[in-house]
Structures are given as structure tokens and as C-alpha cells.
Coordinates of C-alpha atoms (C1' of nucleotides) in Angstrom, one line a residue:
Chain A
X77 CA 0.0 0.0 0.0
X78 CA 2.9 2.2 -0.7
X79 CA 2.4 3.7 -3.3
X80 CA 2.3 7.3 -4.8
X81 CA -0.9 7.9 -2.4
X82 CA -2.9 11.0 -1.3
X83 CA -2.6 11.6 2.1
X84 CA -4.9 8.8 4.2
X85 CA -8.1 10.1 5.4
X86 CA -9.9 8.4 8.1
X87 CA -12.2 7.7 5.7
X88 CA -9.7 5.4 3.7
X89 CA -8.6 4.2 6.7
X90 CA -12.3 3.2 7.8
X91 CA -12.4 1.4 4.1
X92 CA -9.7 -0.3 4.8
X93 CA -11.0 -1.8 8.1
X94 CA -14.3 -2.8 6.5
X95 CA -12.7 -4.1 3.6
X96 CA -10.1 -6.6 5.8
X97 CA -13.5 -7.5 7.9
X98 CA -15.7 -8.6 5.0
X99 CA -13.0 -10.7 3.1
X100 CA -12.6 -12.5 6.7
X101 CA -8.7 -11.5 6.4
X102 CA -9.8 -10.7 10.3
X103 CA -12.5 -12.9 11.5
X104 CA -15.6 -12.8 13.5
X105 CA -14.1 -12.8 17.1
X106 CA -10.1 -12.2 16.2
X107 CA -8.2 -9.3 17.7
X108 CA -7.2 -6.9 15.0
X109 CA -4.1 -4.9 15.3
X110 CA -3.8 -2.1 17.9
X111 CA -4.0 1.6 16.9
X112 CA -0.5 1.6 17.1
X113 CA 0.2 -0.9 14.4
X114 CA -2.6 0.3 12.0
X115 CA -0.8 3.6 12.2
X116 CA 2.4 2.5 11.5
X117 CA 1.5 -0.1 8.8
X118 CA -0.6 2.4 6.9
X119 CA 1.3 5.2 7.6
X120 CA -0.4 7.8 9.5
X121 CA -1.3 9.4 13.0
X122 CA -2.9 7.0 15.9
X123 CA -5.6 9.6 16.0
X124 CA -6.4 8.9 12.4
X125 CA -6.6 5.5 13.2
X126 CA -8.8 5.9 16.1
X127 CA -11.3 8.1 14.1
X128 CA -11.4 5.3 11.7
X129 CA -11.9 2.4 14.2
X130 CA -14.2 4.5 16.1
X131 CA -16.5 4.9 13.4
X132 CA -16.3 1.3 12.3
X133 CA -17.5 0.9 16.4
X134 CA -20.1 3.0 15.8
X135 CA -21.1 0.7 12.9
X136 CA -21.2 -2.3 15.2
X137 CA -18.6 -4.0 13.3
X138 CA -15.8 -4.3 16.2
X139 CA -16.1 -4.1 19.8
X140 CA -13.2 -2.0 21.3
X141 CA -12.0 -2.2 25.3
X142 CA -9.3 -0.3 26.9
X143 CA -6.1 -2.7 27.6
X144 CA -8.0 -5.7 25.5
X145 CA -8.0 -3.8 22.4
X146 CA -10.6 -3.7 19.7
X147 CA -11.9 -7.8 18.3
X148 CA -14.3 -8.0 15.0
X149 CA -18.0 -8.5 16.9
X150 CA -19.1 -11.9 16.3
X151 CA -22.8 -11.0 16.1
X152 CA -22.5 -8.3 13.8
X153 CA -25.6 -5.8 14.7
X154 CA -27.1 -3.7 12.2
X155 CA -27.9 -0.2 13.4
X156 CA -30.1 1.5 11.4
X157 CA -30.9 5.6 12.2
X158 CA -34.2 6.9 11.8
X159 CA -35.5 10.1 11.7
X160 CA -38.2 11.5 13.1
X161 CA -39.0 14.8 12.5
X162 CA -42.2 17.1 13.9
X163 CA -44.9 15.3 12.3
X164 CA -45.7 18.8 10.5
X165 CA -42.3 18.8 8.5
X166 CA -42.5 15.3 7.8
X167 CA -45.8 16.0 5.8
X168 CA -44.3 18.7 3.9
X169 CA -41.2 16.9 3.1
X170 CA -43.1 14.6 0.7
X171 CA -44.6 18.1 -1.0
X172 CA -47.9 17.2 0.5
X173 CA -49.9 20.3 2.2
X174 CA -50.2 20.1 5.8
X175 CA -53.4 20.3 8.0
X176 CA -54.0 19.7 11.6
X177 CA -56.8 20.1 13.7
X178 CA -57.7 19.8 17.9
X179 CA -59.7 17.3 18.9
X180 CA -60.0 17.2 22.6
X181 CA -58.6 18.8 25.0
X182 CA -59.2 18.5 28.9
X183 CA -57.5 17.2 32.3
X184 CA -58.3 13.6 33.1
X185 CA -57.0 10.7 35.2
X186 CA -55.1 8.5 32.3
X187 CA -56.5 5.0 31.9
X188 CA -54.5 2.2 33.8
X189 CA -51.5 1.3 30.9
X190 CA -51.0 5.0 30.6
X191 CA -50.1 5.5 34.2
X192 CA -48.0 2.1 34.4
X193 CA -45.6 4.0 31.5
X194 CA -45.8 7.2 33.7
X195 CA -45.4 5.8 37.1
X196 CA -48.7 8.0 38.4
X197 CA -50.6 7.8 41.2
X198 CA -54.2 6.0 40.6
X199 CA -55.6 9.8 41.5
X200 CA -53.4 12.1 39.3
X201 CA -54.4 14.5 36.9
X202 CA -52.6 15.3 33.6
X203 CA -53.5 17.4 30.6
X204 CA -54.9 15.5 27.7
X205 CA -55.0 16.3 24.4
X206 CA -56.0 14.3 21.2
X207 CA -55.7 16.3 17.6
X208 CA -55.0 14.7 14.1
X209 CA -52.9 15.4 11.7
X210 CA -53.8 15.9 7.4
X211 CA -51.8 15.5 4.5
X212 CA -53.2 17.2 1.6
X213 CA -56.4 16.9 3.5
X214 CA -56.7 13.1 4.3
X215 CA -55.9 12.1 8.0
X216 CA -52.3 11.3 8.3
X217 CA -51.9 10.7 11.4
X218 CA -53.9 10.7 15.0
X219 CA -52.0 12.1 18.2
X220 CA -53.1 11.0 21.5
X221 CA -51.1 12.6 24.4
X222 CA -50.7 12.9 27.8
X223 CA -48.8 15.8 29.2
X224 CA -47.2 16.7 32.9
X225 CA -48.5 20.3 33.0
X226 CA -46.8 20.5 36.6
X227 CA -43.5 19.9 35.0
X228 CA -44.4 22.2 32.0
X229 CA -46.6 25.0 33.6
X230 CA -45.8 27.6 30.2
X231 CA -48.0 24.6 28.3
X232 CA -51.4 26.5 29.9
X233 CA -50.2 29.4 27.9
X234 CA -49.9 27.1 24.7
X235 CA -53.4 27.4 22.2
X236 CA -53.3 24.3 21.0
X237 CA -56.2 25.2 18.6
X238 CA -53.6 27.0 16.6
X239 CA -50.2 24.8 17.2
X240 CA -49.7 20.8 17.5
X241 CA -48.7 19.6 20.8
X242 CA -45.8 17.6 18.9
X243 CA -44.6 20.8 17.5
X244 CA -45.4 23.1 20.7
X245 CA -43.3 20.4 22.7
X246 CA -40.6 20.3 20.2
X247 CA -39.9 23.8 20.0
X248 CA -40.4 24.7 23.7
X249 CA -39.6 21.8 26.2
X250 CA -35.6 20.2 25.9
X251 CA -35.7 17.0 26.9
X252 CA -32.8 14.4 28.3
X253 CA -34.2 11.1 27.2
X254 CA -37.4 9.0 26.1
X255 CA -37.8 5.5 24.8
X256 CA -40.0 5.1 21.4
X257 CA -42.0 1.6 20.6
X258 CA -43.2 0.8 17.2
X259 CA -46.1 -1.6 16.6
X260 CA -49.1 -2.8 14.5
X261 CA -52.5 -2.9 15.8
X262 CA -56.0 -3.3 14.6
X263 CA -57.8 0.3 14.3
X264 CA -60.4 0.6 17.3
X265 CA -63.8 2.2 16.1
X266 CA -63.0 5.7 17.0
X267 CA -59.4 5.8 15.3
X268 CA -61.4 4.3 12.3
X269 CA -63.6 6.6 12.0
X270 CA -61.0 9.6 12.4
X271 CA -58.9 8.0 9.8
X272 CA -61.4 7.3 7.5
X273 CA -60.7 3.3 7.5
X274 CA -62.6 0.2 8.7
X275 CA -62.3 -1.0 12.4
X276 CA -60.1 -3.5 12.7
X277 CA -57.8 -2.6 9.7
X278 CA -54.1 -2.6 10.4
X279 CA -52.6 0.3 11.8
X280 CA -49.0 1.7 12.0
X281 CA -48.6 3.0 15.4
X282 CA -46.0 4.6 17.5
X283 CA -45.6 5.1 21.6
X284 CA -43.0 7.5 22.8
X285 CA -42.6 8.7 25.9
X286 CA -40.4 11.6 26.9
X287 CA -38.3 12.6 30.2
X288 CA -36.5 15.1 31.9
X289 CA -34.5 14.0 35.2
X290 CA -36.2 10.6 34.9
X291 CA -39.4 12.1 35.3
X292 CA -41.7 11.3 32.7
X293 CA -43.0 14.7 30.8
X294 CA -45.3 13.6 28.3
X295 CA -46.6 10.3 26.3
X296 CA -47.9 10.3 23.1
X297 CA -49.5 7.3 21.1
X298 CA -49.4 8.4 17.0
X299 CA -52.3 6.1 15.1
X300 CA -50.7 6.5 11.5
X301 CA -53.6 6.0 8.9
X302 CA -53.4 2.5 7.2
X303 CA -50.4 2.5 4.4
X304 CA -48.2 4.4 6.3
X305 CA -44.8 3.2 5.7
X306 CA -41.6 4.2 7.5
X307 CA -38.5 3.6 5.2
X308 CA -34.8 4.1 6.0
X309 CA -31.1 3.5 4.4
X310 CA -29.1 0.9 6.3
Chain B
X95 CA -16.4 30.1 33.6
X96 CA -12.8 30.1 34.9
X97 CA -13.2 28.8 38.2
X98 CA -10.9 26.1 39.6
X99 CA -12.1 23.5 36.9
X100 CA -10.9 20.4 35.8
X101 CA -9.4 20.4 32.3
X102 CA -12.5 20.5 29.7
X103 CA -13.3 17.6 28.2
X104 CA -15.6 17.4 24.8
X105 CA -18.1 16.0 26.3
X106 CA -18.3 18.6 29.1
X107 CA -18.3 21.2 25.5
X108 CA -21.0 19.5 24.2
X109 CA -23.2 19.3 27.6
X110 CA -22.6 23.2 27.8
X111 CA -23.8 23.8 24.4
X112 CA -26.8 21.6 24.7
X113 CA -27.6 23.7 27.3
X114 CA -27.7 27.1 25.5
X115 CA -29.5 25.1 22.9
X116 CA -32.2 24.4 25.4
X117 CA -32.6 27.7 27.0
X118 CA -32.5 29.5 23.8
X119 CA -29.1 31.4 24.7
X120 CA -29.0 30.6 21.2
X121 CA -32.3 30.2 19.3
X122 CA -33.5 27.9 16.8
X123 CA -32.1 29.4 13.2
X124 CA -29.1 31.3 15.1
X125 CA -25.8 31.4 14.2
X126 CA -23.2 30.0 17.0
X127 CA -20.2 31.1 17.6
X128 CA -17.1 30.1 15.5
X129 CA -14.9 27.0 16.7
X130 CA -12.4 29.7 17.5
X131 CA -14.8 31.6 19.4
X132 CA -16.0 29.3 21.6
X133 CA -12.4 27.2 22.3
X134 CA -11.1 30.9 23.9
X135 CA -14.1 31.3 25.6
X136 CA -14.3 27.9 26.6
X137 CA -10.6 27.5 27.6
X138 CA -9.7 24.7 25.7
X139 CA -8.4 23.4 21.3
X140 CA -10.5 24.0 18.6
X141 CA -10.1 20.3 18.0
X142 CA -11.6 19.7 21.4
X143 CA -14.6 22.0 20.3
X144 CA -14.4 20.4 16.9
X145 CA -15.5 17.4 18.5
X146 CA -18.2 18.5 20.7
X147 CA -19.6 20.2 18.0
X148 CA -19.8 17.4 15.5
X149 CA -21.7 15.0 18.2
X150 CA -24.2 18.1 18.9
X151 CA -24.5 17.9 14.8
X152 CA -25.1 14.2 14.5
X153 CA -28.2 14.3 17.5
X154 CA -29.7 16.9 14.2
X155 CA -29.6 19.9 17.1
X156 CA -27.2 22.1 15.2
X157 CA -26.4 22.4 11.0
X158 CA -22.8 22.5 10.4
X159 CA -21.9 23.9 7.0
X160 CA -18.3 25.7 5.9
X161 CA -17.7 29.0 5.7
X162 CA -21.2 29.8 6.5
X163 CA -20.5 28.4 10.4
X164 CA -23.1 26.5 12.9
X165 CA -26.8 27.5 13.0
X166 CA -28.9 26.3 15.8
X167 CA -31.2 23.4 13.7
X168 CA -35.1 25.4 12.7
X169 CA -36.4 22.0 12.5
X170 CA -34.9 19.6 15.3
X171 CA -34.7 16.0 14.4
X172 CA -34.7 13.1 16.7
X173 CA -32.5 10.7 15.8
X174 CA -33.3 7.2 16.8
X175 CA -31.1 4.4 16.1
X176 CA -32.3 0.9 15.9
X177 CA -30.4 -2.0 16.8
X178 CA -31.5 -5.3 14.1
X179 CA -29.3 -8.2 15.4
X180 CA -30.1 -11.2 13.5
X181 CA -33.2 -12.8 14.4
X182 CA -31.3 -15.5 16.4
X183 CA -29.9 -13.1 18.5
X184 CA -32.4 -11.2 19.0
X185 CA -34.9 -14.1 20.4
X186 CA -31.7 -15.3 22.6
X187 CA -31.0 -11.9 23.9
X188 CA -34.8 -12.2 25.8
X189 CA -33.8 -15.5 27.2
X190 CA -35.8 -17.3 25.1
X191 CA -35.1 -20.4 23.3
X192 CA -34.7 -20.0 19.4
X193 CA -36.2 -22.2 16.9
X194 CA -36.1 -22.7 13.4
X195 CA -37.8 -24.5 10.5
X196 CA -37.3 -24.0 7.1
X197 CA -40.5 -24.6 4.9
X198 CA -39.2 -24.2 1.1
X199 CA -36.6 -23.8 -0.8
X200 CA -37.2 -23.4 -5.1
X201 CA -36.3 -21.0 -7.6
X202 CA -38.7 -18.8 -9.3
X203 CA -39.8 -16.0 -11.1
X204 CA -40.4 -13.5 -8.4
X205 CA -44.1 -11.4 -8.5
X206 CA -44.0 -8.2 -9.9
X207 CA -43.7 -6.5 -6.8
X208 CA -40.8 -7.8 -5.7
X209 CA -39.5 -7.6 -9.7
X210 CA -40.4 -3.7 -8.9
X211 CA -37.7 -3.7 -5.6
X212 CA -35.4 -6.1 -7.4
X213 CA -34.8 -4.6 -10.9
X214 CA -35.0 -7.6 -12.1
X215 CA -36.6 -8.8 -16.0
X216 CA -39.4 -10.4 -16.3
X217 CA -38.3 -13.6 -16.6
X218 CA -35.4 -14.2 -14.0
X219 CA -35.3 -16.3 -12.0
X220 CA -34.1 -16.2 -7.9
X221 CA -33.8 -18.5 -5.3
X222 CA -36.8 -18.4 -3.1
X223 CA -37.1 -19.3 0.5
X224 CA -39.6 -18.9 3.1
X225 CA -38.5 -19.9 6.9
X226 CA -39.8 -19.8 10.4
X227 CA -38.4 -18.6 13.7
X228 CA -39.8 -19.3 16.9
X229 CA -39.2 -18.2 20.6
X230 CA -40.0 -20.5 22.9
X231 CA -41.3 -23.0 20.8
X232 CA -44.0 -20.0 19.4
X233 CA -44.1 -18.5 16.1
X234 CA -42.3 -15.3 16.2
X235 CA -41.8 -14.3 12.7
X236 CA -42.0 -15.6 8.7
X237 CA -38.7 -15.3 6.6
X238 CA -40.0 -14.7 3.0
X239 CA -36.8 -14.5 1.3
X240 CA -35.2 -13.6 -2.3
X241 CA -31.7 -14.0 -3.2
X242 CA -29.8 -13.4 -6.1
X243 CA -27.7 -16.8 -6.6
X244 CA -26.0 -15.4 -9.7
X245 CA -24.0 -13.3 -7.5
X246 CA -24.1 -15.1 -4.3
X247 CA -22.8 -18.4 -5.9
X248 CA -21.8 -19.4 -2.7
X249 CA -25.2 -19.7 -1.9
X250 CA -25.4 -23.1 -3.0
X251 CA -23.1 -24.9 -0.6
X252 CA -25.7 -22.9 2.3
X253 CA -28.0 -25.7 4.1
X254 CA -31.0 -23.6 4.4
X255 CA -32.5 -26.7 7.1
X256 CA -29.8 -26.1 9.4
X257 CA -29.2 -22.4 9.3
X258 CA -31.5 -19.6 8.5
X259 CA -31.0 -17.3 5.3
X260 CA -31.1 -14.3 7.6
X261 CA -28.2 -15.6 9.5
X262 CA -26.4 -17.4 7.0
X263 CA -26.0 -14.1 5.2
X264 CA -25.2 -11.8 7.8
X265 CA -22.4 -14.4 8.2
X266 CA -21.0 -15.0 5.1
X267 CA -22.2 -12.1 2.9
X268 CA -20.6 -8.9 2.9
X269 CA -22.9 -5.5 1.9
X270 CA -22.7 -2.2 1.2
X271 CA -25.9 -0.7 1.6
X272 CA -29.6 -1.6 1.5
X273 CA -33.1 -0.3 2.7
X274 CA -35.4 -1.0 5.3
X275 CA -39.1 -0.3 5.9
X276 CA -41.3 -0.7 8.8
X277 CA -44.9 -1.0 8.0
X278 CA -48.2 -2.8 9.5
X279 CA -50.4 -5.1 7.5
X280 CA -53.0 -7.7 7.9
X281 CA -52.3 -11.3 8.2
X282 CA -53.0 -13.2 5.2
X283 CA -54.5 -16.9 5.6
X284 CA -51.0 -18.3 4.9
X285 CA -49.3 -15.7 7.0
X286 CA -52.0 -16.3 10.1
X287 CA -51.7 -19.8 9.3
X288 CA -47.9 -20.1 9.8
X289 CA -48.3 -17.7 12.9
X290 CA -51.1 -19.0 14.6
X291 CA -53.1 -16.2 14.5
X292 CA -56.6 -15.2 12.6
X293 CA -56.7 -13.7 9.0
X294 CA -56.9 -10.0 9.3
X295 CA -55.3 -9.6 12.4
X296 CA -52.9 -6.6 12.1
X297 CA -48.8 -7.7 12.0
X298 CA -45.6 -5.7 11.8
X299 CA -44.0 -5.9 9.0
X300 CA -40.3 -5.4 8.1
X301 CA -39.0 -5.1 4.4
X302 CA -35.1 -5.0 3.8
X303 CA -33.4 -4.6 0.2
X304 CA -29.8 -5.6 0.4
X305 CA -27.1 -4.2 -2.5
X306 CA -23.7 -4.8 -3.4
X307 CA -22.6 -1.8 -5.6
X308 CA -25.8 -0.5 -6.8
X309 CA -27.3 -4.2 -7.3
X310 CA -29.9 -5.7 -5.3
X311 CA -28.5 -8.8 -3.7
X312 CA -31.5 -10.1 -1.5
X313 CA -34.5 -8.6 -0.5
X314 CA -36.6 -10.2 2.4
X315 CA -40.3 -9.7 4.4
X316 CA -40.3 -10.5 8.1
X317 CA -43.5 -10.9 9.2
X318 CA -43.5 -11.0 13.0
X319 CA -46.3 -12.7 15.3
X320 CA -49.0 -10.5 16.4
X321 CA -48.0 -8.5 19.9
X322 CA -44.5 -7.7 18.2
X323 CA -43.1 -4.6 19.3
X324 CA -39.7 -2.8 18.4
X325 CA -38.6 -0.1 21.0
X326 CA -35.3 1.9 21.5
X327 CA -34.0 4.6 23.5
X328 CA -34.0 8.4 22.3
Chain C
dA39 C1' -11.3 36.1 -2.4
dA40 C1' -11.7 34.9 2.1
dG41 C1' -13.5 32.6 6.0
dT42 C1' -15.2 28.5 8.2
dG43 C1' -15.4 23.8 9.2
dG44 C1' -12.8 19.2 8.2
dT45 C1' -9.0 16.8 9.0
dC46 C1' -4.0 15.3 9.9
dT47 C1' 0.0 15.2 12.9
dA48 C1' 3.0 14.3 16.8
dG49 C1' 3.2 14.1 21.3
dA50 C1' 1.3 13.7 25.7
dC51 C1' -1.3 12.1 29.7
dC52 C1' -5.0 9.6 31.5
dA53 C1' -8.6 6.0 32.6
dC54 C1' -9.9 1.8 32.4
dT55 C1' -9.2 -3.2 32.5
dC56 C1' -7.3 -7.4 32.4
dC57 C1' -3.5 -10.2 33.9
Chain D
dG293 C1' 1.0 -3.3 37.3
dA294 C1' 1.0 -2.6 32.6
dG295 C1' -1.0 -2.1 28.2
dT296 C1' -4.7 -0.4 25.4
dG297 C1' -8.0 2.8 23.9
dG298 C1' -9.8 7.7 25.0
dT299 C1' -8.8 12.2 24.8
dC300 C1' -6.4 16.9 24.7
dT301 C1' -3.3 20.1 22.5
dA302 C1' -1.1 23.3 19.2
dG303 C1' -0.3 23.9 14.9
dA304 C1' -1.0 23.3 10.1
dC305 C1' -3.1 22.7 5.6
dC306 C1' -7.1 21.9 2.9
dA307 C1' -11.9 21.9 0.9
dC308 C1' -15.8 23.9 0.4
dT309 C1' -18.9 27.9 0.2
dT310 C1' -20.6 32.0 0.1
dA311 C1' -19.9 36.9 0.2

DNA sequence: AAGTGGTCTAGACCACTCC
DNA sequence: GAGTGGTCTAGACCACTTA
């Protein structure tokens, strides 16, 4: 590899890597050689090495451990990145004109599976909002949400007539961490009749659930209308 | 900022900036300060800055673009990543015990729909295989398969009885890139059959397209049992 | 044409782990 | 205790964009 060559990018580096792993020259499970050694074999810095085999990491392609040094994984995960933009801009990505409207908004004691996700008292009282979401007119997409207006008092001043509670959230309250579920269920009679579909038809949904400090702020269960697809590169 | 501090790491960089993100020191469509900028303010290399700033890019919270600097995202992304270990895994991981059953093996002209994903003429033919993974004894998912033996030669020597496609080819196949959708559909009588479930019942639904420069390599439906969830961390 | 982020280098110290 | 990856630094050059 000595030839009249560019500088090495950690890019080339990173090819390199990938390219040794899929030809099996270093095997599911085998130690490849330390940071050190790559440098010096393919002459360049350690920190261009370590960019390279960090990103490879990243991929889920080798597992790396200080003083044990960096072995190909032998269950080579696939990580895949989606993203999941406010539901508004997703609708407008595809060139499609975007609608929303409220449905319902009031305080209520959430049903039993709600407050299992948000570790509330059988008593407590969060804000509860349902609205739906239109692409080019046709329901897109129903949002069902549950919101912690003790931890987010500026949300009495939100009108959520005029703004979604995905976007108000989005653009006003940070947040640390949240877990997001995705599932297939059979539309009940009331998310069929908002989406315009027959009970029981398949729907796309998604459960997410947001937190600050560990404390759960919000939940939100989105009923996509029946087609919906969510696609991604690998 | 210059009290009696530890020496700043990136990740300490990145936490501060997250946090004028949040409190709308700097608001959405702002420009931030230059690397420079904030590595004197900050008290530490640009590199260092460099680095916090690229993480804060990849979680979609900040656009990075030369010359024209770092503007605080308009429209913040979430990021999720999914983790897809090979089905195996995956029904291990739970502490269940896997099973597998292959039900046919053939060649055959593909239906159109799959022609559509696959590129492929009319009249070509692939080698076909549908499988069946179980957890615990139960049906967990269908393995509807496609594979494109001309370049997979290998393929041949596979024993499809003893290991499944979807881990035979994570194993032995290197790829470059592929697609992957998530959708929810109905059972149909073989599907419901096969899963032990009723016709019509809503299932999740995962389509992957494999490539190896620019040509589709294998493209495969999992259809997973009714109940089937995928979640992840934000 | 000029300014900003992208990257490489060489050297250094540190933190974590495994022996 | 020792070896490996993790990270910081200071300086440099480059690539890309936009003014």
C-alpha cells in the first residue's frame, strides 16, 4: 500500500478496516491490530486511526475495550438511524400540504397502561389532548397525548387550537431522554372513524414517551392511517 | 467560567452547548459562535470544540456547513437508532429459546412487486425461500426471502435446514448498503396460518433490500407474530 | 477572495481493565 | 502493574462555500 498515495483520510482508513472485515482477512471474534500498528502499517497518526476504528465501532462492526483492544463482533448488529421529525415537517417533506386540527382537549386521570408508562398515582391528573394530523387533506396521522403540565406550567399558555402539541413540545420543552416503541394494531372504532378506514384494519402505530430528570413529561401514542410506511437506508 | 475546573473535556463542550440550545441562549435558526470563538471562551483546542460540535450535529440539534459556520437546527430532528441483530440473536437476547424450520426452498420467477424492488426482467429467476423462527417453541416471525444466486454463488453450498437465510447471510455475505421499511399489514390466511393467528389480524411488517454496488443482492419480508413490538432509547 | 469547518499530525497524559 | 483505547493540545493545511 505504498504507493504514490494521497494523504490517508480516516475515511480510507475506515475502508480499509471494512474491507479486511468482509474478506474474513480478520475474523468474527479475532483481535485486529492495535491503533498503534494500523498507524504505522498504513502510515499515519494513531488519532487517524482511532477516528477510523471508532467509526467502524459505531457501525457495530468491532467491539473495542481499553487494555483488551478492539476484536471483530461476532454478532455483527445492524444499526439503522431513523429520523423522526415534527410530524408537520414530515408531511411537507413529501410536498404534500399540511393540516392539523384539535380534537379534545381536557384534564383527566389517564386509563391504567397510561399511568404504568408514567409511574402515576391511581388519583393524578394530567393534561390530555387528542388532535390529528392531514396530508393534503386526508388524516395522516392521530395524536393522543398525555402531558405533565406540573412539570411544564408555560404549556397552559400554549393554544393548541392554533399549534400541534408535537410541535409546541418540540420547540419549547428540551428534553434528556425518552424511549420510542413501534407496533401494528387493529384500528379501534374511534381511530377508524377519524382516519377514514374500517375498524379493525391494520394500523402503524408509535408510543414515545419523553423525560426530563427521569421524570416522565409527556406520552404520546401516534395512530398512522393505514399505508403508512416508514422507510430508512441501512 | 474560569473557576478552579478540571481540564474541559468534549463531552463537558458538548453538555454546555446543549444547554444554550435548550434555553435559547441561542435560538432555533441562530448562528453560534465560531470554533475559535468558543475554544477561547471555553478555555480549551479547537479540535476539542471540533468534537463536541460534530456529536451536537449528528443528534440533528445544530447544521454545520463551511464558511457559512453553525446555525442552531429550525427544524430539530430526533435521531433514533435501531439496533437489528439477527433474528437468532435477537430471540436469545430475551432469554428465550430460538427455533427454526425452514418450509421451502425453489427458484422462481419473483411477482411483480418484488420484480419492482429487485430490478430484475421479467423472466429471472431467484432462489426463493420462506423460513420460520420461533421463541420459545411459538411463532415469532416468517422469513419470506429472495436472493440473487448469480452473485451469491456461494449460496449453494448454504444448508438452508440447518441455518436460516437471515443468518447465513449476515455471516457469510458482505454488503454495502440496503433499505429497510417498517410497516403494519393484515395477516394473510398463509401468514396467520404459519403464525397461529386469525386472518386480518394486524402484523408488523419489516422489508429489507440488500445491495452490493448498486445491485440488489437479496430482498426479504419479516413478518412478526401478532404483539410484536420494536422499541429503542431516544 | 476569504473565512469556516474538516482533517491530519506528533506528542502527551489519563482511565480503564485485564492479567 | 502494565498495556490499550480515550482524549487533549497546538499547529498546520485543505476543501468547500458564500460573500
Amino acid at each position: 500500500m505504498k504507493r504514490s498515495e494521497q494523504k490517508a483520510t480516516w475515511q480510507s482508513i475506515e475502508a480499509e478496516v471494512l474491507r479486511r472485515i468482509r474478506l474474513r482477512e480478520w475474523a468474527p471474534g479475532d483481535p485486529i491490530p492495535h491503533e498503534d500498528a494500523l498507524a504505522r502499517e498504513l502510515g499515519c497518526a494513531r488519532s487517524t486511526v482511532n477516528r477510523a476504528l471508532r467509526s467502524v465501532a459505531e457501525k457495530g462492526l468491532i467491539e473495542r475495550r481499553r487494555r483488551a483492544g478492539s476484536h471483530v463482533a461476532l454478532n455483527p448488529v445492524r444499526r439503522v438511524t431513523l429520523n423522526i421529525p415534527v410530524l408537520r415537517q414530515e408531511i411537507e417533506d413529501r410536498g404534500a400540504t399540511y393540516g392539523y386540527v384539535l380534537i379534545s382537549e381536557d384534564h383527566a386521570v389517564p386509563p391504567a397502561p397510561i399511568r404504568a408508562i408514567l409511574h402515576s398515582p391511581p388519583d393524578a391528573s394530567w393534561l390530555h389532548i387528542r388532535a390529528m394530523h392531514f396530508a393534503d387533506g386526508k388524516p395522516h396521522v392521530i395524536e393522543d397525548r398525555w402531558i405533565d403540565d406540573t412539570q411544564i406550567p408555560q404549556v397552559s399558555a400554549a393554544d393548541f387550537a392554533a399549534i400541534s402539541p408535537n410541535e409546541w413540545l418540540v420547540r419549547t420543552v428540551p428534553f434528556e431522554s425518552g424511549d420510542i416503541s413501534f407496533l401494528a394494531e387493529a384500528a379501534n372504532g374511534e381511530d377508524a372513524n377519524l382516519l377514514g378506514c374500517m375498524t379493525g384494519d391494520p394500523v402503524f402505530v408509535t408510543e414515545r414517551t419523553t423525560r426530563q430528570g427521569g421524570r416522565p413529561l409527556t406520552t404520546v401514542r401516534l395512530v398512522f392511517a393505514p399505508g403508512h410506511k416508514v422507510k430508512t437506508q441501512i
